[in-house]
Short mmCIF file of C-alpha atoms and ligand atoms in Angstrom, two decimals:
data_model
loop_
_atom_site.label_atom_id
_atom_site.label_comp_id
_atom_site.label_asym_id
_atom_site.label_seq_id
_atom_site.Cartn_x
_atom_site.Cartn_y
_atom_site.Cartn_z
CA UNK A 225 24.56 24.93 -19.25
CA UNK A 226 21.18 26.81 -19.04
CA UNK A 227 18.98 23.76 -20.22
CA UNK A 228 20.55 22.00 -17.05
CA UNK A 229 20.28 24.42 -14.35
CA UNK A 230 16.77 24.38 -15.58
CA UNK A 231 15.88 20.75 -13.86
CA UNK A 232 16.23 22.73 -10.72
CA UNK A 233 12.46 24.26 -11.35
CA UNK A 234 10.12 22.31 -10.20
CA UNK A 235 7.84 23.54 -13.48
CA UNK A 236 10.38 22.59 -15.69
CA UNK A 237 10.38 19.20 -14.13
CA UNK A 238 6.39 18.73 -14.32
CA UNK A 239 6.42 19.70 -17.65
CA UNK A 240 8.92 16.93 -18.39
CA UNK A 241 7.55 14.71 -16.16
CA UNK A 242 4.02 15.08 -17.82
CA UNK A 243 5.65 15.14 -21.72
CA UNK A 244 7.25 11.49 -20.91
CA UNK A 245 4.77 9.94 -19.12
CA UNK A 246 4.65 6.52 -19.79
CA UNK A 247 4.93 2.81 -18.78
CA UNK A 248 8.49 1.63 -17.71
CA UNK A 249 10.16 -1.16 -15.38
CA UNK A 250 11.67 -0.49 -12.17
CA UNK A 251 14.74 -2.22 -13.18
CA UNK A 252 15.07 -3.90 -10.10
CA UNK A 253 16.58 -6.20 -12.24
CA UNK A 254 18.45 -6.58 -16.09
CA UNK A 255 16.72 -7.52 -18.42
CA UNK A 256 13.46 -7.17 -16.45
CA UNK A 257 11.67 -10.03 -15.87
CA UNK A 258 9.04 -9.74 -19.24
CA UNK A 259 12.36 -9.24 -21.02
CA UNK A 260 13.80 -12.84 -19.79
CA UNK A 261 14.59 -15.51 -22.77
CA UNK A 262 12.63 -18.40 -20.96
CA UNK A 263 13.15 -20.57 -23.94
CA UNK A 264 16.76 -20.53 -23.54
CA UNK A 265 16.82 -21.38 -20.05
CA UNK A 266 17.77 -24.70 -18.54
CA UNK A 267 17.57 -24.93 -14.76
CA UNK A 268 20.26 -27.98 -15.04
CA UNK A 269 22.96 -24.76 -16.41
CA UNK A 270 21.68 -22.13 -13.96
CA UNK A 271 21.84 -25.13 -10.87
CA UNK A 272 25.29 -26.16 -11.60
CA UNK A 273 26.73 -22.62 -12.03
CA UNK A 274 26.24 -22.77 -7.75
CA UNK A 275 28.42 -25.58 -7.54
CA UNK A 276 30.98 -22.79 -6.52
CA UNK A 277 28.94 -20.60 -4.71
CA UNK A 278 30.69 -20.08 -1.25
CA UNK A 279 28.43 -17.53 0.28
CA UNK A 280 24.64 -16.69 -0.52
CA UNK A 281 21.64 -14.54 0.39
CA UNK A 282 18.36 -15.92 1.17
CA UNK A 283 15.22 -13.94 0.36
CA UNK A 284 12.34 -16.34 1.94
CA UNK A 285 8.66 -15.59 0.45
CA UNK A 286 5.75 -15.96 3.15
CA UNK A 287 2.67 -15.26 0.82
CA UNK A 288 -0.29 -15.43 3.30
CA UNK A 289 -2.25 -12.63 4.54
CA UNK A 290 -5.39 -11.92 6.57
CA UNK A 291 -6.57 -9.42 4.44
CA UNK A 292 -6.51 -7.91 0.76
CA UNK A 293 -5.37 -4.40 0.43
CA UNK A 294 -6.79 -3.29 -2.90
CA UNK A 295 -3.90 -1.34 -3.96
CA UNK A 296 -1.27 -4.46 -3.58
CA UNK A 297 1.07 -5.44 -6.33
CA UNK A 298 2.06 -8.69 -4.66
CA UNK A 299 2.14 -12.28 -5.10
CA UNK A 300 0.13 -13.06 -1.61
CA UNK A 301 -2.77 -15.38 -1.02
CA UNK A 302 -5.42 -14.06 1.71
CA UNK A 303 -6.57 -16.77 4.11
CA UNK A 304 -7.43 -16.45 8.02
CA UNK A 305 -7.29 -19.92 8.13
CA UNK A 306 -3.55 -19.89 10.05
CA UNK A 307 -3.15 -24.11 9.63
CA UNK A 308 -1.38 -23.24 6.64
CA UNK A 309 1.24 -22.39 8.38
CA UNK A 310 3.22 -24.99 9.33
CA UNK A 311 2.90 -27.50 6.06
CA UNK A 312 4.40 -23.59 4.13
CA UNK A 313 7.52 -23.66 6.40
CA UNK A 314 7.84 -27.22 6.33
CA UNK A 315 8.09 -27.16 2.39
CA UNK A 316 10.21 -24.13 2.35
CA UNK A 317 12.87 -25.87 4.47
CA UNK A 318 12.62 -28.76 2.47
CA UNK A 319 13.54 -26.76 -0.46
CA UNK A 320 16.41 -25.08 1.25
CA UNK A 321 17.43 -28.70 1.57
CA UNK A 322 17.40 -29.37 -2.19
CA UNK A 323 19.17 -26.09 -2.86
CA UNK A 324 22.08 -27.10 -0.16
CA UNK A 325 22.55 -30.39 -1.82
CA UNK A 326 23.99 -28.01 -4.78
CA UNK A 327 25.96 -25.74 -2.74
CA UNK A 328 29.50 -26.18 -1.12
CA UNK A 329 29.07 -28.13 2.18
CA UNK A 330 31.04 -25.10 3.68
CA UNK A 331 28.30 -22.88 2.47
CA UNK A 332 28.15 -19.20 4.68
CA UNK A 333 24.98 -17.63 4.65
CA UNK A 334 25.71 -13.50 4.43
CA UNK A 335 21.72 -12.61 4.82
CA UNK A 336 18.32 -13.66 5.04
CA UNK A 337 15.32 -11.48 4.26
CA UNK A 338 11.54 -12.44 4.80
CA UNK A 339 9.74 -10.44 2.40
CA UNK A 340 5.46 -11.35 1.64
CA UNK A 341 2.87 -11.35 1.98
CA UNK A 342 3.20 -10.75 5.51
CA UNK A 343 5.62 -12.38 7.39
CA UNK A 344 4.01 -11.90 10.53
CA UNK A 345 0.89 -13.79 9.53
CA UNK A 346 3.54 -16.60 11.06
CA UNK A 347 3.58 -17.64 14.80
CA UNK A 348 6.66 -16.89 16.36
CA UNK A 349 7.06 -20.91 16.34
CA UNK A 350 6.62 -21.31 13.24
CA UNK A 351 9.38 -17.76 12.64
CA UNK A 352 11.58 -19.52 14.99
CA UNK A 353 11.33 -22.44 13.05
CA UNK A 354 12.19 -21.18 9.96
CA UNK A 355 15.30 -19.13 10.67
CA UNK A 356 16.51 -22.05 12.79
CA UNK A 357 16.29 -25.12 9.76
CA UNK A 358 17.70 -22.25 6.96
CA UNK A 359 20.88 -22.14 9.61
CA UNK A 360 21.02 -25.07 10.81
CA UNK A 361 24.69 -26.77 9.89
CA UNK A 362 25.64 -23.16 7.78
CA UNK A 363 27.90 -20.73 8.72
CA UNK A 364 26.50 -17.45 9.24
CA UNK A 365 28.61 -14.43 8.40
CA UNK A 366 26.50 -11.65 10.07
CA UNK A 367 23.03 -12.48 11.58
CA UNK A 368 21.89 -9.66 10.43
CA UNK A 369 18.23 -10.14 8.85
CA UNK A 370 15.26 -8.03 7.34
CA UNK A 371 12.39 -8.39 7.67
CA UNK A 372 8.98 -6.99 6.60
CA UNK A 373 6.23 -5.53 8.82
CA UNK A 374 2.52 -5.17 8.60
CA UNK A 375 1.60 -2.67 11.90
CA UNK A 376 -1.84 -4.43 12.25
CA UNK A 377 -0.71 -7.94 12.32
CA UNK A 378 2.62 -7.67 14.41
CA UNK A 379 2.57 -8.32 18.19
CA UNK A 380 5.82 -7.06 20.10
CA UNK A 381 5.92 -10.84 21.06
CA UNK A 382 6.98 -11.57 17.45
CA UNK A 383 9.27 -8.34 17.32
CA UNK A 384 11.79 -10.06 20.09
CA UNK A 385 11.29 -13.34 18.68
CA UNK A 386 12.28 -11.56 15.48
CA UNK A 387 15.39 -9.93 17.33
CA UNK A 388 16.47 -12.65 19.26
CA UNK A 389 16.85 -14.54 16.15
CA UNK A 390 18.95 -12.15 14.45
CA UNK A 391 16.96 -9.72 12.82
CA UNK A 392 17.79 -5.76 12.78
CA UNK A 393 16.48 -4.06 9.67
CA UNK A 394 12.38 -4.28 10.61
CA UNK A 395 10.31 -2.39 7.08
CA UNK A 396 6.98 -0.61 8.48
CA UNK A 397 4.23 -0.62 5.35
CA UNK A 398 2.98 3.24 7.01
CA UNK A 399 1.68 4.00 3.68
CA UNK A 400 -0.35 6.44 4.32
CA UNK A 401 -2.45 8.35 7.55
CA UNK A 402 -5.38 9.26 6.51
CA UNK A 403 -8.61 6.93 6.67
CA UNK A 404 -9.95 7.52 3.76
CA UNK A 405 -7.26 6.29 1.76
CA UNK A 406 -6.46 3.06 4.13
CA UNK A 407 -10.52 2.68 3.42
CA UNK A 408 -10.39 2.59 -0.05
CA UNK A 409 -7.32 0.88 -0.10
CA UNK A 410 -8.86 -1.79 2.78
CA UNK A 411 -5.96 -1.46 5.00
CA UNK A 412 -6.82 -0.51 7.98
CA UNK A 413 -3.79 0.03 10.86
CA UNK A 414 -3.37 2.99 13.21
CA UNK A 415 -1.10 5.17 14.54
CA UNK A 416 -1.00 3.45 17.90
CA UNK A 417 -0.04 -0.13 16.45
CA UNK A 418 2.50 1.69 14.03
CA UNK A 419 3.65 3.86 17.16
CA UNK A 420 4.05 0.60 19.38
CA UNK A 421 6.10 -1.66 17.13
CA UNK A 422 8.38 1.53 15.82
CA UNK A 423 9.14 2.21 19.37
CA UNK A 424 9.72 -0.64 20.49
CA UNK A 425 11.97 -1.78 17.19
CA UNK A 426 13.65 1.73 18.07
CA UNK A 427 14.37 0.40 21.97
CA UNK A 428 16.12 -2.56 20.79
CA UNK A 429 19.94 -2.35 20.47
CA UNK A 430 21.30 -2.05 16.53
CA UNK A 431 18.49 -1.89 14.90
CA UNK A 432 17.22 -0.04 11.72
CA UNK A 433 13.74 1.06 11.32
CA UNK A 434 12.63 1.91 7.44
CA UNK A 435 8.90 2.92 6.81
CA UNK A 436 7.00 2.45 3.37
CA UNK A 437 4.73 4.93 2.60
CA UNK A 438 3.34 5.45 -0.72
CA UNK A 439 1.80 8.77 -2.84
CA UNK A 440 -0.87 8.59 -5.90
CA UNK A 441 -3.03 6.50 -3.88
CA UNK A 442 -7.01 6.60 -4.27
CA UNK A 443 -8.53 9.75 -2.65
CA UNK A 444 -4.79 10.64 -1.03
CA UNK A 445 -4.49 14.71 -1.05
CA UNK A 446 -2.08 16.64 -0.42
CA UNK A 447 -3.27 17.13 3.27
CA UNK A 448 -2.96 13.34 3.38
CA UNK A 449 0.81 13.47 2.67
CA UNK A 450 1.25 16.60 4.96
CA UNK A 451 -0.10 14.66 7.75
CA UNK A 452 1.87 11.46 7.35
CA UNK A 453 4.76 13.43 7.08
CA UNK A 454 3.99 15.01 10.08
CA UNK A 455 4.46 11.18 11.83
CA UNK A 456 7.84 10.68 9.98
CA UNK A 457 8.71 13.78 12.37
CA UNK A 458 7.55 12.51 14.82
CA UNK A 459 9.14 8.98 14.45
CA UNK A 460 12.25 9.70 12.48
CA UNK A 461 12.50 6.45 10.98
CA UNK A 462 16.04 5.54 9.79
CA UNK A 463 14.94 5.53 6.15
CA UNK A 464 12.08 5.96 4.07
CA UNK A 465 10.64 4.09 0.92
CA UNK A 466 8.74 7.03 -0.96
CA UNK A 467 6.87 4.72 -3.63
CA UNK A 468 4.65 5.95 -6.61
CA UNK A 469 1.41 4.16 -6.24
CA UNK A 470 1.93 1.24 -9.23
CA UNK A 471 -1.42 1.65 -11.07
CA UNK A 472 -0.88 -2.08 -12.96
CA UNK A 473 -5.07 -3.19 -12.94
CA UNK A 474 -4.02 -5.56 -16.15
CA UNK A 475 -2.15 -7.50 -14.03
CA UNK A 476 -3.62 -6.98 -10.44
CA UNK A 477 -7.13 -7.53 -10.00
CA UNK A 478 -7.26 -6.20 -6.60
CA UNK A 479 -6.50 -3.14 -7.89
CA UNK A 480 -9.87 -3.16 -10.09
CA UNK A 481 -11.47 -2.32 -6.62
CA UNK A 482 -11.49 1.14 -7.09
CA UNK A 483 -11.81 3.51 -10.18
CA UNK A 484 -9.49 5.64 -11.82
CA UNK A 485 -11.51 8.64 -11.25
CA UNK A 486 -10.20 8.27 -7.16
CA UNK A 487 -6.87 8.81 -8.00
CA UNK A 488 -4.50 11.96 -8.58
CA UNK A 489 -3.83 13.40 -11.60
CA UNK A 490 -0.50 12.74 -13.45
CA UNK A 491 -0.14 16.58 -12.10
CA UNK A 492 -1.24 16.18 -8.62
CA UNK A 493 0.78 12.88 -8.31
CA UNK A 494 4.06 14.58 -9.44
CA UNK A 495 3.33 17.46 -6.85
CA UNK A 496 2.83 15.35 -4.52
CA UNK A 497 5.95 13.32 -4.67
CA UNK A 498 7.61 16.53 -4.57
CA UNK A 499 6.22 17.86 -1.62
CA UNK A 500 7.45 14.38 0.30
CA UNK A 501 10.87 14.73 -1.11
CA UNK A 502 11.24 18.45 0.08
CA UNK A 503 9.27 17.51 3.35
CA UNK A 504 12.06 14.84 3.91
CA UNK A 505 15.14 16.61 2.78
CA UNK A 506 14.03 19.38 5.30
CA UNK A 507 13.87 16.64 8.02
CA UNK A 508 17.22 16.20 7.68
CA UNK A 509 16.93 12.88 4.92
CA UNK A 510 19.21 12.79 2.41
CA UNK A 511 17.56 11.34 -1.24
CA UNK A 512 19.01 7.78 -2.39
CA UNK A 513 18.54 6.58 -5.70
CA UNK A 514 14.81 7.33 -7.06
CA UNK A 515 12.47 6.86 -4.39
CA UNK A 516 14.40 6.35 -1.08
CA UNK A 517 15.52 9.08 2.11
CA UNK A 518 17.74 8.13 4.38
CA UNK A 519 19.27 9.88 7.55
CA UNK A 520 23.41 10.42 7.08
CA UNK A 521 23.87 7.61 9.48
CA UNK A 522 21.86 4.98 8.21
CA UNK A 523 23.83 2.08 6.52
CA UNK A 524 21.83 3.48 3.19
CA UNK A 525 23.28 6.57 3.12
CA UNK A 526 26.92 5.94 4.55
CA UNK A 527 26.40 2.98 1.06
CA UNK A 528 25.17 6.02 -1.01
CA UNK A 529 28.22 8.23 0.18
CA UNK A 530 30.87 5.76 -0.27
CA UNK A 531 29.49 4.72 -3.87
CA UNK A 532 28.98 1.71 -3.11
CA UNK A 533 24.72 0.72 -2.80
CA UNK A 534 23.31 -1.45 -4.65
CA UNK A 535 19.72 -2.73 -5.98
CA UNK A 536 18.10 -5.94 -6.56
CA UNK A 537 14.57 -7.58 -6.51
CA UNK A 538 14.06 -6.76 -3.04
CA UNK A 539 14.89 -2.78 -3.81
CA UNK A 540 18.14 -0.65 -2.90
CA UNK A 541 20.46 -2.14 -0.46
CA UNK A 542 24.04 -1.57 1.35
CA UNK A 543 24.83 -5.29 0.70
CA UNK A 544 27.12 -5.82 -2.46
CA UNK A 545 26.29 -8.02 -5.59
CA UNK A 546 26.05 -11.48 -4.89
CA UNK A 547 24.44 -14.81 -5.25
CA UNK A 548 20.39 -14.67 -4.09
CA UNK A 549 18.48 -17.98 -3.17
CA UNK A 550 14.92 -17.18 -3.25
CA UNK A 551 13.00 -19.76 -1.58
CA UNK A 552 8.97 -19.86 -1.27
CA UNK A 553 6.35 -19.62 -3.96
CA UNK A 554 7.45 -17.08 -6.49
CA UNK A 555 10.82 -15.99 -5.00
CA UNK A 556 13.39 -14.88 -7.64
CA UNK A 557 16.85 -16.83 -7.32
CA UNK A 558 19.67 -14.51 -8.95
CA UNK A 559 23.71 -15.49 -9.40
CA UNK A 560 25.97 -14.00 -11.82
CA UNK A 561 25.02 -16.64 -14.59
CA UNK A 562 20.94 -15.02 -14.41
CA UNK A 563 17.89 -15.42 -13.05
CA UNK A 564 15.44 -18.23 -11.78
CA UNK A 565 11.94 -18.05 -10.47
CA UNK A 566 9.82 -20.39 -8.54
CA UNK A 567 5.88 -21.57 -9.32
CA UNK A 568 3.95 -18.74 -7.98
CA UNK A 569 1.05 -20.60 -6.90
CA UNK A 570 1.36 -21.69 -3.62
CA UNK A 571 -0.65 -25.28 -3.94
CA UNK A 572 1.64 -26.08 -7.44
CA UNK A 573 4.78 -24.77 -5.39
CA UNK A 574 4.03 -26.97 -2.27
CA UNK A 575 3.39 -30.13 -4.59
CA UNK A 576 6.67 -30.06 -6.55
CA UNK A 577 9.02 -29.24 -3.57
CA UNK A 578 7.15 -32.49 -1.45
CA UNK A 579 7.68 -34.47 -4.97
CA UNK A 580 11.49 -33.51 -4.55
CA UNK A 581 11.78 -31.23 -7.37
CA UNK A 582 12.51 -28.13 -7.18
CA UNK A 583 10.09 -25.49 -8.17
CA UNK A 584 12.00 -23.36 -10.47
CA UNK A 585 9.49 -22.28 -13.78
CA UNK A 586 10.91 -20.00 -15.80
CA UNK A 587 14.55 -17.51 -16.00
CA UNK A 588 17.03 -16.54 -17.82
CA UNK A 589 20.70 -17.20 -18.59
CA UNK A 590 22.87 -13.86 -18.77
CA UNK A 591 24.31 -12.95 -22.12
CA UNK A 592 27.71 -11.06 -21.81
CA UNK A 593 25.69 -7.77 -22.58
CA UNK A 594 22.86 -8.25 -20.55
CA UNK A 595 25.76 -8.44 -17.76
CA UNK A 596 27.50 -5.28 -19.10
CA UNK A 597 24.69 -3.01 -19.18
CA UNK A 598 22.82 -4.93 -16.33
CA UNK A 599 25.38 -2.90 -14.48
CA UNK A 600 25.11 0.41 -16.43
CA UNK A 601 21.67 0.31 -15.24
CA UNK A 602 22.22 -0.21 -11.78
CA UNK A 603 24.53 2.34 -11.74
CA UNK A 604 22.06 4.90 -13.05
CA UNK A 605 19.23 3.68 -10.83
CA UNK A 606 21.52 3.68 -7.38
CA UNK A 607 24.03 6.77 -8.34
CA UNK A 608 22.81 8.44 -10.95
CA UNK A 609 25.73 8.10 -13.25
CA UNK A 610 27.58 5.43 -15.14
CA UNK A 611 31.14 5.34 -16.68
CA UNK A 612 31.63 3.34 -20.13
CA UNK A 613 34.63 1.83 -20.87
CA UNK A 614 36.79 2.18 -24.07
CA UNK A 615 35.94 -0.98 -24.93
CA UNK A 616 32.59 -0.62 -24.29
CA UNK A 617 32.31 2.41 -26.81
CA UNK A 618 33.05 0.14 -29.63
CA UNK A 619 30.10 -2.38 -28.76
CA UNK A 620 27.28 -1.98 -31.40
CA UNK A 621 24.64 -1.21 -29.09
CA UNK A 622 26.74 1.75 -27.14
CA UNK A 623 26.43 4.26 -30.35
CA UNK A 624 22.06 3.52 -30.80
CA UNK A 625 22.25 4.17 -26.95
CA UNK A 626 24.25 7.28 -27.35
CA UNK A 627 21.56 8.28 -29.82
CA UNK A 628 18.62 7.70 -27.98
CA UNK A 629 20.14 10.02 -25.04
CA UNK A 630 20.20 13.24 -27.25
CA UNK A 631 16.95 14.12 -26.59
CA UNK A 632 17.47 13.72 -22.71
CA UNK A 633 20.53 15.97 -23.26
CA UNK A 634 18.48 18.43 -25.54
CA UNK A 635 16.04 18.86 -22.33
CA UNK A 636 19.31 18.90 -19.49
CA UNK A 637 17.74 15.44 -18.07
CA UNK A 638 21.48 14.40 -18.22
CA UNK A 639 25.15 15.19 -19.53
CA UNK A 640 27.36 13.70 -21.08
CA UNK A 641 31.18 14.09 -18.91
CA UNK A 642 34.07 12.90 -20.22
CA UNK A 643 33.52 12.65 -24.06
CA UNK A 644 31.33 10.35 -24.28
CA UNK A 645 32.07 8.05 -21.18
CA UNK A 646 30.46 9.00 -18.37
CA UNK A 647 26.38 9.92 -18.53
CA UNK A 648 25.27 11.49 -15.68
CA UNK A 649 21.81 12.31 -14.26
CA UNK A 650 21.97 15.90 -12.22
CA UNK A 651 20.92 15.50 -8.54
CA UNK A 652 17.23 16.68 -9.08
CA UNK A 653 16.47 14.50 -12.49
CA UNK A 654 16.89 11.34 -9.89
CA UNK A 655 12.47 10.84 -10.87
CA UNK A 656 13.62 10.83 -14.88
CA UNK A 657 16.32 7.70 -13.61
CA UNK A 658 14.05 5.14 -15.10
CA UNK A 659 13.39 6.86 -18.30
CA UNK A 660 17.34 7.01 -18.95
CA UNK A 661 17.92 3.32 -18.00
CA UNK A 662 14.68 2.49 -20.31
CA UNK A 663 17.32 4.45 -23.48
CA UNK A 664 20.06 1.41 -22.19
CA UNK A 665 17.56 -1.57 -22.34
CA UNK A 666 19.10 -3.37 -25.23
CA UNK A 667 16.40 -6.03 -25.06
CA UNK A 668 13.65 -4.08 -25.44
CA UNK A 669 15.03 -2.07 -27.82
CA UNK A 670 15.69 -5.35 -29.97
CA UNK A 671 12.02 -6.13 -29.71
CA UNK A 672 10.57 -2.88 -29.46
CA UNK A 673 7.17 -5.01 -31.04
CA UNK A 674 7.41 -6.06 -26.73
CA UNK A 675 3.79 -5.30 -25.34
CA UNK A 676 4.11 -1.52 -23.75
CA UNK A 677 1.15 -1.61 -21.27
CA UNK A 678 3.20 -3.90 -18.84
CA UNK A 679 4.73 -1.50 -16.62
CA UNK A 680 4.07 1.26 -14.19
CA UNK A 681 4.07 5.01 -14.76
CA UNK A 682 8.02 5.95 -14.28
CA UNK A 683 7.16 9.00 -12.29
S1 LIG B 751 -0.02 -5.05 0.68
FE1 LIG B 751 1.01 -6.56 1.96
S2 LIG B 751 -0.53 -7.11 3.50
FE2 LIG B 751 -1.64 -6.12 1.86
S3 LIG B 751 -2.35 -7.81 0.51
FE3 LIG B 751 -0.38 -7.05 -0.29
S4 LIG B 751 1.16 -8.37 0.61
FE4 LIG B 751 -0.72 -8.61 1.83
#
């Protein structure tokens, strides 16, 4: 009882946050993408397995942008040169058509998401265009799209266009206010684009405004976060994405563009994503899952409330499990038989969907336990707790599991209810969520010889 009222200091949690400080996955997905057995993946299986596939999601990936921002994780490529527009959505429609030619021909689409990249680097031709050919001849359940936003590339022309097609959830990248950070990050927006689209997003009937901003970014103080909090006041966004700066240079060149000596402390950066949190419970947000705040009426929250949200590549989300076609250079494709990903560079992409092939390189095919705890740790990551089943208990991996959790129970980072079926996380250990899903990830436990330096910092 006393070790787990003690996750209520915020000492108690630094010092905990500070002793198990190290690299972990996101789990947006089981088993994370590292984790995936490429060798025993055949896209013939994972193709067929849609045969039945009634309903799907589209997540469309528009990789160009203007401009590199140091700090970015993402598979983009940064061109001004804007004729590379129309071959890009000519290809990825083309693909759509190979995927449909697997598909039911009374296919519904239930959601289509343009993530980059920035999608906004696109005419609002070439946007039309796109949403238009991906619906052409398909039923759509609910035309209601996402979409992402960069403030300094948008134009309130493309907004409508954007709403007229169908598209209500609009994601801000606010990041952060101060200069000095969008300098060293080489993003540079202000508070009058960011002010114009949000406004006018907020004028538009239905719609849902979330803003990404990010902490534990180079030269980012604690004055920094005090003022951009100040414009979530003054905004009120529907929800907020409260991201940990992913330090991941091995992977990201970009992010070579500044040292290590311009960012917080492991101290400093867990102080600072406290100070958001408390900034944005006191607003009136309520916390969802590990790094999002939502108001009580935002589709987040109401999912949240009811038990029912969800998480997949593209983050948390209202809309329940389903079948994903990810379409574009390096989109993810997920159904309930695994995972498939597409070429990630955008030349080799282009050349095998124009060849008639499509572009898929590498995935995974779902073993019954990836399934099984695939949803443990979705659980964990989205609600904070997860219920094993009798049957479950008797698998040989639940026991090690068990194990590995004592020393999370030891320091009241969770408890076990129920005997030993249901492992919860208490309401303010939601920033040690990936370190208990990391105790359920049977694959890397198998091959614990997997490189370590792959991942992010979990706080
Ligand atoms: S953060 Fe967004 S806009 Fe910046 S380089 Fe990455 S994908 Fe492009």
């Amino acid at each position: 009882m006393q070790k787990v009222s003690l996750i209520n200091s915020s000492e108690y949690r630094l010092k905990k946050a500070l002793e198990y400080d190290r690299a972990i996955p996101r789990y947006t997905s089981y088993p994370t993408v590292p984790a995936w057995d490429t060798e025993g993946f055949s896209p013939k299986t994972w193709l067929s397995a849609l045969s039945d596939e009634k309903k799907v999601k589209l997540y469309v990936h528009l990789p160009y942008c203007e401009q590199l921002c140091t700090y970015c994780g993402c598979n983009k490529r940064i061109t001004v040169n804007h004729a590379v527009e129309a071959p890009y959505i000519d290809v990825v429609l083309k693909e759509w058509e190979l995927w449909k030619a697997k598909l039911p021909a009374d296919l519904a689409i239930e959601e289509i998401h343009l993530g980059g990249g920035t999608p906004t680097f696109f005419s609002t031709t070439m946007l039309s265009k796109l949403i238009k050919g991906l619906t052409k001849g398909v039923k759509v359940i609910h035309p209601n799209y996402s979409v992402e936003l960069h403030p300094a590339v948008t134009s309130l022309e493309q907004v409508h266009t954007l709403y007229d097609l169908g598209f209500r959830r609009f994601s801000i990248g606010v990041q952060c206010s101060d200069n000095k950070v969008l300098k060293a990050i080489n993003r540079f927006q202000t508070l009058t684009q960011i002010s114009r689209i949000t406004t006018e997003i907020r004028s538009l009937a239905g719609t849902s405004i979330n803003w990404d901003l990010v902490y534990g970014l180079p030269n980012q103080t604690f004055a920094s976060i005090a003022d951009t909090l100040e414009w979530v006041a003054q905004f009120k966004p529907d929800r907020i994405a409260w991201y940990g700066y992913a330090h991941v240079p091995w992977k990201s060149k970009a992010q070579r563009g500044f040292s290590d000596a311009d960012l917080p402390s492991p101290t400093t950066r867990f102080q600072m994503q406290e100070l958001g949190a408390q900034k944005l419970e006191a607003m009136g947000y309520q916390a969802i899952g590990i790094d999002h705040f939502a108001l009580p009426t935002d589709e987040l929250a109401i999912a949240y409330n009811t038990g029912v949200l969800n998480r997949n590549f593209m983050g948390y989300t209202h809309s329940q499990p389903g079948t994903i076609v990810g379409l574009g250079c390096s989109s993810i494709s997920e159904s309930w038989t695994g995972f498939a990903q597409n070429e990630p560079n955008v030349e080799a992409y282009i050349k095998q969907i124009n060849n008639g092939d499509f572009a898929l390189v590498k995935g995974h095919l779902h073993t019954e336990a990836d399934r099984k705890i695939g949803k443990h740790i979705t659980s964990l990551m989205c609600m904070g707790k997860t219920s094993f089943t009798i049957s479950e208990e008797h698998e040989e991996w639940f026991w090690p599991f068990r194990q590995r959790t004592n020393f999370l129970e030891n320091d009241g980072l969770v408890r076990w209810e129920n005997g030993p079926a249901t492992l919860v996380i208490p309401k303010r250990g939601n920033i040690f969520a990936r370190l208990v899903a990391f105790q359920l990830d049977l694959r890397y436990w198998e091959n614990a010889q997997q490189t370590r330096q792959q991942f992010s910092k979990a706080v």
